[in-house]
Tab-separated table of C-alpha atoms and ligand atoms in Angstrom:
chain	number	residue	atom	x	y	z
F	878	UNK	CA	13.738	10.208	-6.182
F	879	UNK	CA	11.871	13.433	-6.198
F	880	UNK	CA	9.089	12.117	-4.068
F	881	UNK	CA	12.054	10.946	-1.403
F	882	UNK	CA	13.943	14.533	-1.586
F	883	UNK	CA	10.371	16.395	-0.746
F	884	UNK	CA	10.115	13.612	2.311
F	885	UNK	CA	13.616	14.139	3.651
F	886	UNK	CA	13.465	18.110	3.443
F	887	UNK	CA	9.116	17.890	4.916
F	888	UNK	CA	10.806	15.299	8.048
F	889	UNK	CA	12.062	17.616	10.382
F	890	UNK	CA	8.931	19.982	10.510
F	891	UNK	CA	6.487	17.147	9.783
F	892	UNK	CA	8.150	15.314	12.994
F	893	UNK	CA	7.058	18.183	15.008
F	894	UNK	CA	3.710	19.176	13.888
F	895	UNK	CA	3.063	15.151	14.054
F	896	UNK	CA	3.988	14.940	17.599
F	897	UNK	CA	1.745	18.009	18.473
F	898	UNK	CA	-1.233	16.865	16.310
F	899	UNK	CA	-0.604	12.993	17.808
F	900	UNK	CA	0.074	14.334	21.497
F	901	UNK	CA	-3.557	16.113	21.252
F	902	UNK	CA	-5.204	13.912	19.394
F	903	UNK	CA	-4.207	10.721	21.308
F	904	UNK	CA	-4.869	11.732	24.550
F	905	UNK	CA	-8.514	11.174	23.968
F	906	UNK	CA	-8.230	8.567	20.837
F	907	UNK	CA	-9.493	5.324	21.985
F	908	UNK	CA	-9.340	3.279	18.137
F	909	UNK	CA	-5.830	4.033	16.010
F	910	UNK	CA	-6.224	3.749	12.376
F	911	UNK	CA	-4.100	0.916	10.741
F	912	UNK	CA	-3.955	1.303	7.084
F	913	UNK	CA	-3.659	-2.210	4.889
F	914	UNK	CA	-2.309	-2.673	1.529
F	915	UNK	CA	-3.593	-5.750	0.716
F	916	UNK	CA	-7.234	-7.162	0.939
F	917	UNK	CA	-9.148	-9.451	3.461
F	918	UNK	CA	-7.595	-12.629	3.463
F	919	UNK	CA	-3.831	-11.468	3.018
F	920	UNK	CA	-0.130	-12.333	5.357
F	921	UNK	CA	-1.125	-8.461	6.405
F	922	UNK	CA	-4.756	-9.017	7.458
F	923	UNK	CA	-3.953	-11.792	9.940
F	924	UNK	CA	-0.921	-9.800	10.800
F	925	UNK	CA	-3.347	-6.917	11.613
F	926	UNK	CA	-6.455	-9.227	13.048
F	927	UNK	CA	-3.584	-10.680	15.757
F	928	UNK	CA	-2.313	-7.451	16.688
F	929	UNK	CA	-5.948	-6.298	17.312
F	930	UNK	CA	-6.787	-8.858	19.199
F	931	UNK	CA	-3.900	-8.553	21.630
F	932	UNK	CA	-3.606	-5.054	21.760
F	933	UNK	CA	-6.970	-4.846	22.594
F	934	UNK	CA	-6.858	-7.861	25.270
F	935	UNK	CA	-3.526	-5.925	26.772
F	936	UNK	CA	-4.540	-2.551	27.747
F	937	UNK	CA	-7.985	-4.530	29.115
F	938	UNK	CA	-10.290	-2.779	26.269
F	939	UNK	CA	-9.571	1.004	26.721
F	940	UNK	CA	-7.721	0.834	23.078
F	941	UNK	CA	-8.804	-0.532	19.655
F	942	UNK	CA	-7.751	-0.581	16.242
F	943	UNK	CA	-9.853	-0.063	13.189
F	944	UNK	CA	-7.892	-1.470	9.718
F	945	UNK	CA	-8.418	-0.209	6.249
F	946	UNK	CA	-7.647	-2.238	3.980
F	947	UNK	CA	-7.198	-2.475	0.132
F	948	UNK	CA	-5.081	0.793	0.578
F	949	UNK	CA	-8.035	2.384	1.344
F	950	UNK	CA	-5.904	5.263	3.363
F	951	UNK	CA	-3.908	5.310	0.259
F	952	UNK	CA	-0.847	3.833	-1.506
F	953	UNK	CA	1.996	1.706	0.752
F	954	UNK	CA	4.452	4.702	0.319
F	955	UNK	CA	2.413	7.230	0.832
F	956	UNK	CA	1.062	5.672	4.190
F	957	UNK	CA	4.776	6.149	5.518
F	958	UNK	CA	4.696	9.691	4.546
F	959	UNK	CA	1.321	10.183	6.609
F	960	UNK	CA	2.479	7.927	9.426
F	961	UNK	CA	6.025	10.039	9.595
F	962	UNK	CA	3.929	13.281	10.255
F	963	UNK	CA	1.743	11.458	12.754
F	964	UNK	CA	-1.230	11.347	10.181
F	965	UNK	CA	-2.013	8.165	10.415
F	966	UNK	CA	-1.264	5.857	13.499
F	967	UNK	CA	-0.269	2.609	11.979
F	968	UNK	CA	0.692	0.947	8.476
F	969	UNK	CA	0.980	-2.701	7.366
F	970	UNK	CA	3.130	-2.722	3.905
F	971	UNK	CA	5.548	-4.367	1.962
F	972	UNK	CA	9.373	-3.876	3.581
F	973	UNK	CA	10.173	-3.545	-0.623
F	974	UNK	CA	7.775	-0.042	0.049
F	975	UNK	CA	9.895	1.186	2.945
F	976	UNK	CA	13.124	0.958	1.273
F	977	UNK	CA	13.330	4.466	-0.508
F	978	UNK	CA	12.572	5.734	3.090
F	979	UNK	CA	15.126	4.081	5.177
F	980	UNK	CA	17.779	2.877	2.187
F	981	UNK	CA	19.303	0.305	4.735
F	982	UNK	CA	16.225	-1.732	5.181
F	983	UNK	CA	16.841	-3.004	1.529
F	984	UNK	CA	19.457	-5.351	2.804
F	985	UNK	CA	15.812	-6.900	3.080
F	986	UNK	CA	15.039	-6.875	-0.742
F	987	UNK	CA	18.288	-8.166	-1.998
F	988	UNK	CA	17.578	-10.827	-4.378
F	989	UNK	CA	18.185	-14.229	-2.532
F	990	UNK	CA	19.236	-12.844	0.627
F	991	UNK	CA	16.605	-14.374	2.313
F	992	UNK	CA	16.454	-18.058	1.140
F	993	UNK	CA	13.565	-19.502	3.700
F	994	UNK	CA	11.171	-18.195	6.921
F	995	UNK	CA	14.496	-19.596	8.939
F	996	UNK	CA	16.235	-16.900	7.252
F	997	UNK	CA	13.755	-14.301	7.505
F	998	UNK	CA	13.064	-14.992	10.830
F	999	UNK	CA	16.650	-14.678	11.948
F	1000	UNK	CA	16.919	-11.227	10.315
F	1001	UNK	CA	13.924	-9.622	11.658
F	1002	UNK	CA	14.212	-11.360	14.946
F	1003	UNK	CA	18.002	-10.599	15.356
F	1004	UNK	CA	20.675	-8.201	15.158
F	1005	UNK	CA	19.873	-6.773	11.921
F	1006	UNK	CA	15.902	-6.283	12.794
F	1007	UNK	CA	16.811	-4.449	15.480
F	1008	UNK	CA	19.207	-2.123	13.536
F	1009	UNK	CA	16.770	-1.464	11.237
F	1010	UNK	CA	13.976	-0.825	13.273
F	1011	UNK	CA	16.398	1.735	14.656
F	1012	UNK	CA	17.212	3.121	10.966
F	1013	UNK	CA	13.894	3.619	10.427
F	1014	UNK	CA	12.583	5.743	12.993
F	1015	UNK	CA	15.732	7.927	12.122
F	1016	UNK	CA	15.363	7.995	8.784
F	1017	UNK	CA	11.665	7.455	8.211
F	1018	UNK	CA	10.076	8.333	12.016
F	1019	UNK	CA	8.145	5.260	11.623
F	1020	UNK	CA	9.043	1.888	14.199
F	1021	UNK	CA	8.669	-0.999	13.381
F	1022	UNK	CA	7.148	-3.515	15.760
F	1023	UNK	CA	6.045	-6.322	13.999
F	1024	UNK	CA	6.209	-8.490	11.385
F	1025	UNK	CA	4.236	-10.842	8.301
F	1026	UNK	CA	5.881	-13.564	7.015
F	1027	UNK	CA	4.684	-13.720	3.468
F	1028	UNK	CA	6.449	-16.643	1.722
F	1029	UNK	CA	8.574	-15.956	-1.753
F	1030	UNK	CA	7.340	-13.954	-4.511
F	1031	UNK	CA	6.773	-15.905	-7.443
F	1032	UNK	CA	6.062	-14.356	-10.767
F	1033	UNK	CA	2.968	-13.878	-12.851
F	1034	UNK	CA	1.634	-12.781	-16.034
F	1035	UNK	CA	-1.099	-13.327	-18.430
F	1036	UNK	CA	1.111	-14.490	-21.802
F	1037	UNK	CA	2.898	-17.457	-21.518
F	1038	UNK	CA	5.073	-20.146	-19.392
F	1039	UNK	CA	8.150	-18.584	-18.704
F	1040	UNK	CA	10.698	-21.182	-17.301
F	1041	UNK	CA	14.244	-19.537	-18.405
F	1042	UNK	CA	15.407	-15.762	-18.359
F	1043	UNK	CA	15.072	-15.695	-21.982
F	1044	UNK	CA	11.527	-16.406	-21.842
F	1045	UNK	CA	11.079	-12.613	-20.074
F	1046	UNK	CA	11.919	-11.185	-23.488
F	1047	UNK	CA	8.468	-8.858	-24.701
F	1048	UNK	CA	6.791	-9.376	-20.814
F	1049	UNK	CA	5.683	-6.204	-19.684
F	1050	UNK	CA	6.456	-6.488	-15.949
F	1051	UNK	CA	5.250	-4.120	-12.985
F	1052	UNK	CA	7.557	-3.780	-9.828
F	1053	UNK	CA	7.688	-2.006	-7.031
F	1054	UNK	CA	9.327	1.575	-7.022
F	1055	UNK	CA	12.064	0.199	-5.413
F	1056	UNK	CA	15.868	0.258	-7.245
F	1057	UNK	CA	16.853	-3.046	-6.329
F	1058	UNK	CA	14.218	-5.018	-7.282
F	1059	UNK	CA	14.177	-2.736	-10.775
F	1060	UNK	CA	17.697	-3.535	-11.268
F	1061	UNK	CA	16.814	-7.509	-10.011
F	1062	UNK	CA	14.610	-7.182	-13.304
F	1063	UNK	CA	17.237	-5.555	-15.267
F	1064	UNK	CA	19.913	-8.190	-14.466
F	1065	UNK	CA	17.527	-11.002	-16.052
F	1066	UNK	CA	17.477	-8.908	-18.958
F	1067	UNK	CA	14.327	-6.748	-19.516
F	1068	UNK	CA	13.390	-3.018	-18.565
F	1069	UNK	CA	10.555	-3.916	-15.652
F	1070	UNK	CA	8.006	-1.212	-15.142
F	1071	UNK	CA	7.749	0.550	-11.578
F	1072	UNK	CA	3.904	1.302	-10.795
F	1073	UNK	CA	2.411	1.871	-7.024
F	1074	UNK	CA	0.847	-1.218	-6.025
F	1075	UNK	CA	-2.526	0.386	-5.809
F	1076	UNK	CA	-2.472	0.335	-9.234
F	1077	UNK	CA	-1.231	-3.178	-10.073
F	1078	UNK	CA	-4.966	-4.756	-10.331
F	1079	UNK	CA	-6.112	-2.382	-12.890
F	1080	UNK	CA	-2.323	-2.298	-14.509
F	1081	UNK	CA	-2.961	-5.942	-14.918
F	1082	UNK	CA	-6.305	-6.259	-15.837
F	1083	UNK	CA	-6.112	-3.528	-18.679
F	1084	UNK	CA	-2.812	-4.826	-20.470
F	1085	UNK	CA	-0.763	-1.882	-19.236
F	1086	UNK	CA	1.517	-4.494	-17.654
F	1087	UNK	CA	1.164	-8.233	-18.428
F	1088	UNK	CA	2.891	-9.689	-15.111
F	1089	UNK	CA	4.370	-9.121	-11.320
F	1090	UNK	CA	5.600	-10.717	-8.610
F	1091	UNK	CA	4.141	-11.295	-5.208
F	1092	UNK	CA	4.048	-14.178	-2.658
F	1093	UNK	CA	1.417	-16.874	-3.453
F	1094	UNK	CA	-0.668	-15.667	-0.486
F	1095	UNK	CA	-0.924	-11.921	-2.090
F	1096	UNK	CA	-1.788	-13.273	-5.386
F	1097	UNK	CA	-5.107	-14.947	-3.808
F	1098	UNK	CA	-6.601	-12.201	-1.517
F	1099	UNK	CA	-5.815	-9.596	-4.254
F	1100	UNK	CA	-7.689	-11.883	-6.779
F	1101	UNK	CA	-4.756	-11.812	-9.229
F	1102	UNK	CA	-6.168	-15.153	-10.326
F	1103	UNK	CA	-8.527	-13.193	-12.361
F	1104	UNK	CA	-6.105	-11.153	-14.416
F	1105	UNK	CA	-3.085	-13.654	-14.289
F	1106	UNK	CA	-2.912	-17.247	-16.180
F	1107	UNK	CA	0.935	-18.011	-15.468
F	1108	UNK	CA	3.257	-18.517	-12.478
F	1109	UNK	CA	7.174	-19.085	-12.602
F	1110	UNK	CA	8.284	-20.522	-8.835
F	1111	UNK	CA	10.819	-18.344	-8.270
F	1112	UNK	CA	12.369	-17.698	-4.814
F	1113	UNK	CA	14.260	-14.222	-5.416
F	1114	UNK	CA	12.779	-12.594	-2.377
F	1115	UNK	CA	10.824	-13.470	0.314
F	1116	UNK	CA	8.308	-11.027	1.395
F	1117	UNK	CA	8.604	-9.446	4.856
F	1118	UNK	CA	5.658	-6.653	5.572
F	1119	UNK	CA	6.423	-4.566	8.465
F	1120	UNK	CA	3.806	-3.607	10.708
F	1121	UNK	CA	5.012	0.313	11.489
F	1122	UNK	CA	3.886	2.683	14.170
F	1123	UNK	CA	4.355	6.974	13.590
F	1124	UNK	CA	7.091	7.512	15.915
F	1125	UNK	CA	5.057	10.764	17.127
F	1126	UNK	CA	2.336	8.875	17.756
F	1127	UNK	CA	3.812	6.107	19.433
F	1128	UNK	CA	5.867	8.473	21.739
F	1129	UNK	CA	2.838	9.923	22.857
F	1130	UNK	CA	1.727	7.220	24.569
F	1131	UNK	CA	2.150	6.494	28.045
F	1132	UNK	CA	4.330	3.794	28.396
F	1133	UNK	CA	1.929	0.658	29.223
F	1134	UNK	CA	0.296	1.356	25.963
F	1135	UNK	CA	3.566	1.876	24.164
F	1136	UNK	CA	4.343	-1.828	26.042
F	1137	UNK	CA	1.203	-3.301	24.652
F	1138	UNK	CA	1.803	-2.041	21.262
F	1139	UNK	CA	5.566	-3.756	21.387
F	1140	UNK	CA	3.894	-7.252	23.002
F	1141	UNK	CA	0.968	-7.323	20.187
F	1142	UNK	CA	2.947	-6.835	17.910
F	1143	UNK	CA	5.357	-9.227	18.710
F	1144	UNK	CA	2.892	-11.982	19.994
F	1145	UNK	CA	1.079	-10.968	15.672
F	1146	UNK	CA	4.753	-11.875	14.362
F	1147	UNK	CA	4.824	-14.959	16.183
F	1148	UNK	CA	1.409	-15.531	14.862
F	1149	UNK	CA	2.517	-14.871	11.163
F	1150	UNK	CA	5.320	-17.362	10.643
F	1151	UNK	CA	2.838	-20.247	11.557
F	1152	UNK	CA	0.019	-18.850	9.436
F	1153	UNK	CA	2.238	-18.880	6.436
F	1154	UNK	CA	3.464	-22.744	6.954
F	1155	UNK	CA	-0.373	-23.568	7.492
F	1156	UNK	CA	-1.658	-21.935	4.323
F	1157	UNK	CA	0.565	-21.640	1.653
F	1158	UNK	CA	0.090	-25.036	0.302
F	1159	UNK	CA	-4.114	-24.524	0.718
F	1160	UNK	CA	-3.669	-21.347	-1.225
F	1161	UNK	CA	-1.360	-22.747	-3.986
F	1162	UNK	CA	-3.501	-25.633	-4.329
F	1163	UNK	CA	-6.512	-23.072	-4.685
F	1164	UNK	CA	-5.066	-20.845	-7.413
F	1165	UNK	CA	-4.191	-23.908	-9.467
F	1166	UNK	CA	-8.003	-24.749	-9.441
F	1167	UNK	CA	-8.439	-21.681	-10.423
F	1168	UNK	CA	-6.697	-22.178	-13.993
F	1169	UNK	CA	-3.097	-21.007	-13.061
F	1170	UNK	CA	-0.770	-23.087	-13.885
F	1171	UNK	CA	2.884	-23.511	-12.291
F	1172	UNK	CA	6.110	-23.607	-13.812
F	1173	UNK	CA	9.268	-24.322	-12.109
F	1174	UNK	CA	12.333	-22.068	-12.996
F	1175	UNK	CA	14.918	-24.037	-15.263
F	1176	UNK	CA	18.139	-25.715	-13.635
F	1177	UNK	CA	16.754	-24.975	-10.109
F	1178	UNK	CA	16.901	-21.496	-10.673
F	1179	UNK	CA	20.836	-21.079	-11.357
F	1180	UNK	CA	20.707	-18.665	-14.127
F	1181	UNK	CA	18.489	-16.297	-12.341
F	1182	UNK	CA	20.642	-16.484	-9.426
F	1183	UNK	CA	23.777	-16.201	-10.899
F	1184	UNK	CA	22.813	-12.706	-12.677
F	1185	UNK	CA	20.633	-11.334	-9.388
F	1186	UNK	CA	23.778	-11.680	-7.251
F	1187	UNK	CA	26.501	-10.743	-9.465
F	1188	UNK	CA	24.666	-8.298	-11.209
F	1189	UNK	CA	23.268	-6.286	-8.385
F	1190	UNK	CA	24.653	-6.855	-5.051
F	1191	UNK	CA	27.616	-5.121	-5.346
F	1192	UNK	CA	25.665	-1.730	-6.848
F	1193	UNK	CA	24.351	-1.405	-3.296
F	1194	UNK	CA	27.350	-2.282	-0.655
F	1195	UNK	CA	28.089	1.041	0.214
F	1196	UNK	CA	23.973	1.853	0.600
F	1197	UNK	CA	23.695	-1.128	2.490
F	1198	UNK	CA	26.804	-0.597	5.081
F	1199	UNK	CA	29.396	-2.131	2.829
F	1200	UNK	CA	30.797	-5.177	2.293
F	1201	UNK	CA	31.821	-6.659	5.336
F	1202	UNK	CA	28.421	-5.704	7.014
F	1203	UNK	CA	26.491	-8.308	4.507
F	1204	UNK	CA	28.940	-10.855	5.100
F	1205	UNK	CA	28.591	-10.410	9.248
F	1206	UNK	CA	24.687	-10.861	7.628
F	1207	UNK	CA	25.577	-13.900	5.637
F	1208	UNK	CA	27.501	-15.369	8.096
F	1209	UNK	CA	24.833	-15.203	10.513
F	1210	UNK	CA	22.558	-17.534	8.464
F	1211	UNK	CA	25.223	-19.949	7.921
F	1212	UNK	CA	25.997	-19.209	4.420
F	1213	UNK	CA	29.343	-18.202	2.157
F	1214	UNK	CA	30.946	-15.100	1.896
F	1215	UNK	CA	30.934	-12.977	-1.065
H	2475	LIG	C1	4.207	-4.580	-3.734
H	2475	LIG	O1	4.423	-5.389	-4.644
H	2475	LIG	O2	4.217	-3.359	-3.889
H	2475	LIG	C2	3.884	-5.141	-2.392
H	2475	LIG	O3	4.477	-6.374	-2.200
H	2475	LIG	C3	2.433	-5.220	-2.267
H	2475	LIG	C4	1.910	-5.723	-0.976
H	2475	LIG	O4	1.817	-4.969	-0.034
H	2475	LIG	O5	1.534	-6.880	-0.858
């Protein structure tokens, strides 16, 4: 909360000296820097190998993009910082690592709000991606202007089978520093631990937390398999990762670059939902050959539905543009009121 106080009061003079330091720098900048969170092989690679690819291909060769990955330009949240001060030109993270920026986008993390890529695909696609991309270049002065479809984050951890919400009891589990998906964890009964996910491979490894959660595909390219023996099927969330541009930088382009950047990334989104459907079964199929076994949640999940929902959606109606706003949202997907 600290962290997001210092950001707020830094915005309005980082906003300006980021526009000045991206208006001189771009002008002769042929390459933007795209930091990565996750490792070769991950949703955000290809997300970030597409746009590179047609971003490059669009404004005939004159521009480029070089990608760190492995949060080599440093943690998720702190890439939105550098991005919001037009540090660094472009991001690919978790949407669950935006959230403290730009509060709305965690209509995004509410657990089982997004119940397949159908549903996730309507959201960003729609209405409500639009709003948000909005929200976040107000709130954040990032844009958003593209997408990874990740596939649902299933649980892991090095102890044991865990099949019912009772089985959590004594699991030391990491999560994102995001409230929701704390509170998710506190609704099924245990105190989760929030750690930045730079820190999650070596959190694991050394027994400072015995499990997370992260789609099957994110589990593989970070090597999880090494550190992890168990995974529990769940389908709380599925993982979105925004591609984000600095606003400064991105508004000091002329405006057939700032096209090319809105057609990549589009054409990389595109690119992402069929990606998923063609390797998630590969990769599942993989980590089970790897030694990790599988467990399916008991009675289809009910129990840790039933607490997720009751338990924590209504804590964040107002935050998330009250009631009436999620059910325009649930509507929209074809699904009951609350
Ligand atoms: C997280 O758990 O913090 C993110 O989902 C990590 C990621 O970017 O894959």
């Amino acid at each position: 909360m600290l962290f997001k106080q210092r950001f707020i009061k830094s915005m309005s003079f980082a906003l300006c000296a980021g526009a000045i330091a991206a208006a001189s720098s771009m002008a002769h900048a042929a390459t933007f820097r795209v930091a990565v969170g996750d490792g070769a092989g991950s949703a955000q690679h290809a997300l970030g190998l597409k746009f590179a690819e047609e971003f490059k291909a669009k404004t005939n060769g004159k521009h480029d993009t070089k990608m760190f990955l492995n949060g080599q330009l440093g943690d998720e949240q702190a890439t939105i910082n550098d991005a919001s001060m037009g540090l660094l030109d472009f991001s690919i993270l978790a949407i669950n690592n935006v959230t403290p920026f730009s509060p709305t986008v965690g209509v995004l993390t509410l657990p089982y709000m997004m119940q397949s890529l159908e549903d996730a695909v309507a959201l960003t696609q729609g209405d409500v991606g639009k709003e948000l991309t909005e929200n976040t270049i107000r709130d954040a002065g990032v844009r958003i202007v593209g997408w990874t479809y990740t596939g649902f984050r299933v649980l892991t951890n090095s102890k044991k089978p865990v099949e019912t919400l009772a089985d959590l009891e004594g699991l030391k589990i990491r999560v994102p520093q995001n409230e929701i998906m704390i509170d998710t964890y506190r609704a099924w009964g245990i105190n989760p631990t929030p750690m930045a996910w730079s820190e999650t491979f070596t959190g694991l490894q050394l027994g400072v937390v015995d499990g997370q959660d992260n789609p099957y595909l994110t589990v593989s390219a970070m090597k999880f398999d090494e550190v992890q023996k168990y995974i529990t099927d769940i389908r709380y969330l599925f993982s979105i990762e925004p591609l984000i541009v600095s606003e400064a930088v991105f508004q000091s382009q002329p405006a057939d670059v700032q096209q090319a950047i809105l057609e990549a990334g589009q054409t990389a989104t595109e690119h992402s939902a069929k990606w998923l459907v063609e390797q998630e079964d590969k990769i599942k199929a993989e980590l089970t050959a790897k030694g990790m076994e599988i467990t399916k949640p008991a009675n289809g999940e009910k129990e840790w539905m039933e607490k997720a929902v009751n338990q924590v959606w209504p804590k964040y109606y107002d935050q998330l543009g009250g009631k009436d706003k999620l059910n325009t949202i649930l509507k929209s997907l074809g699904r009951d009121t609350i």
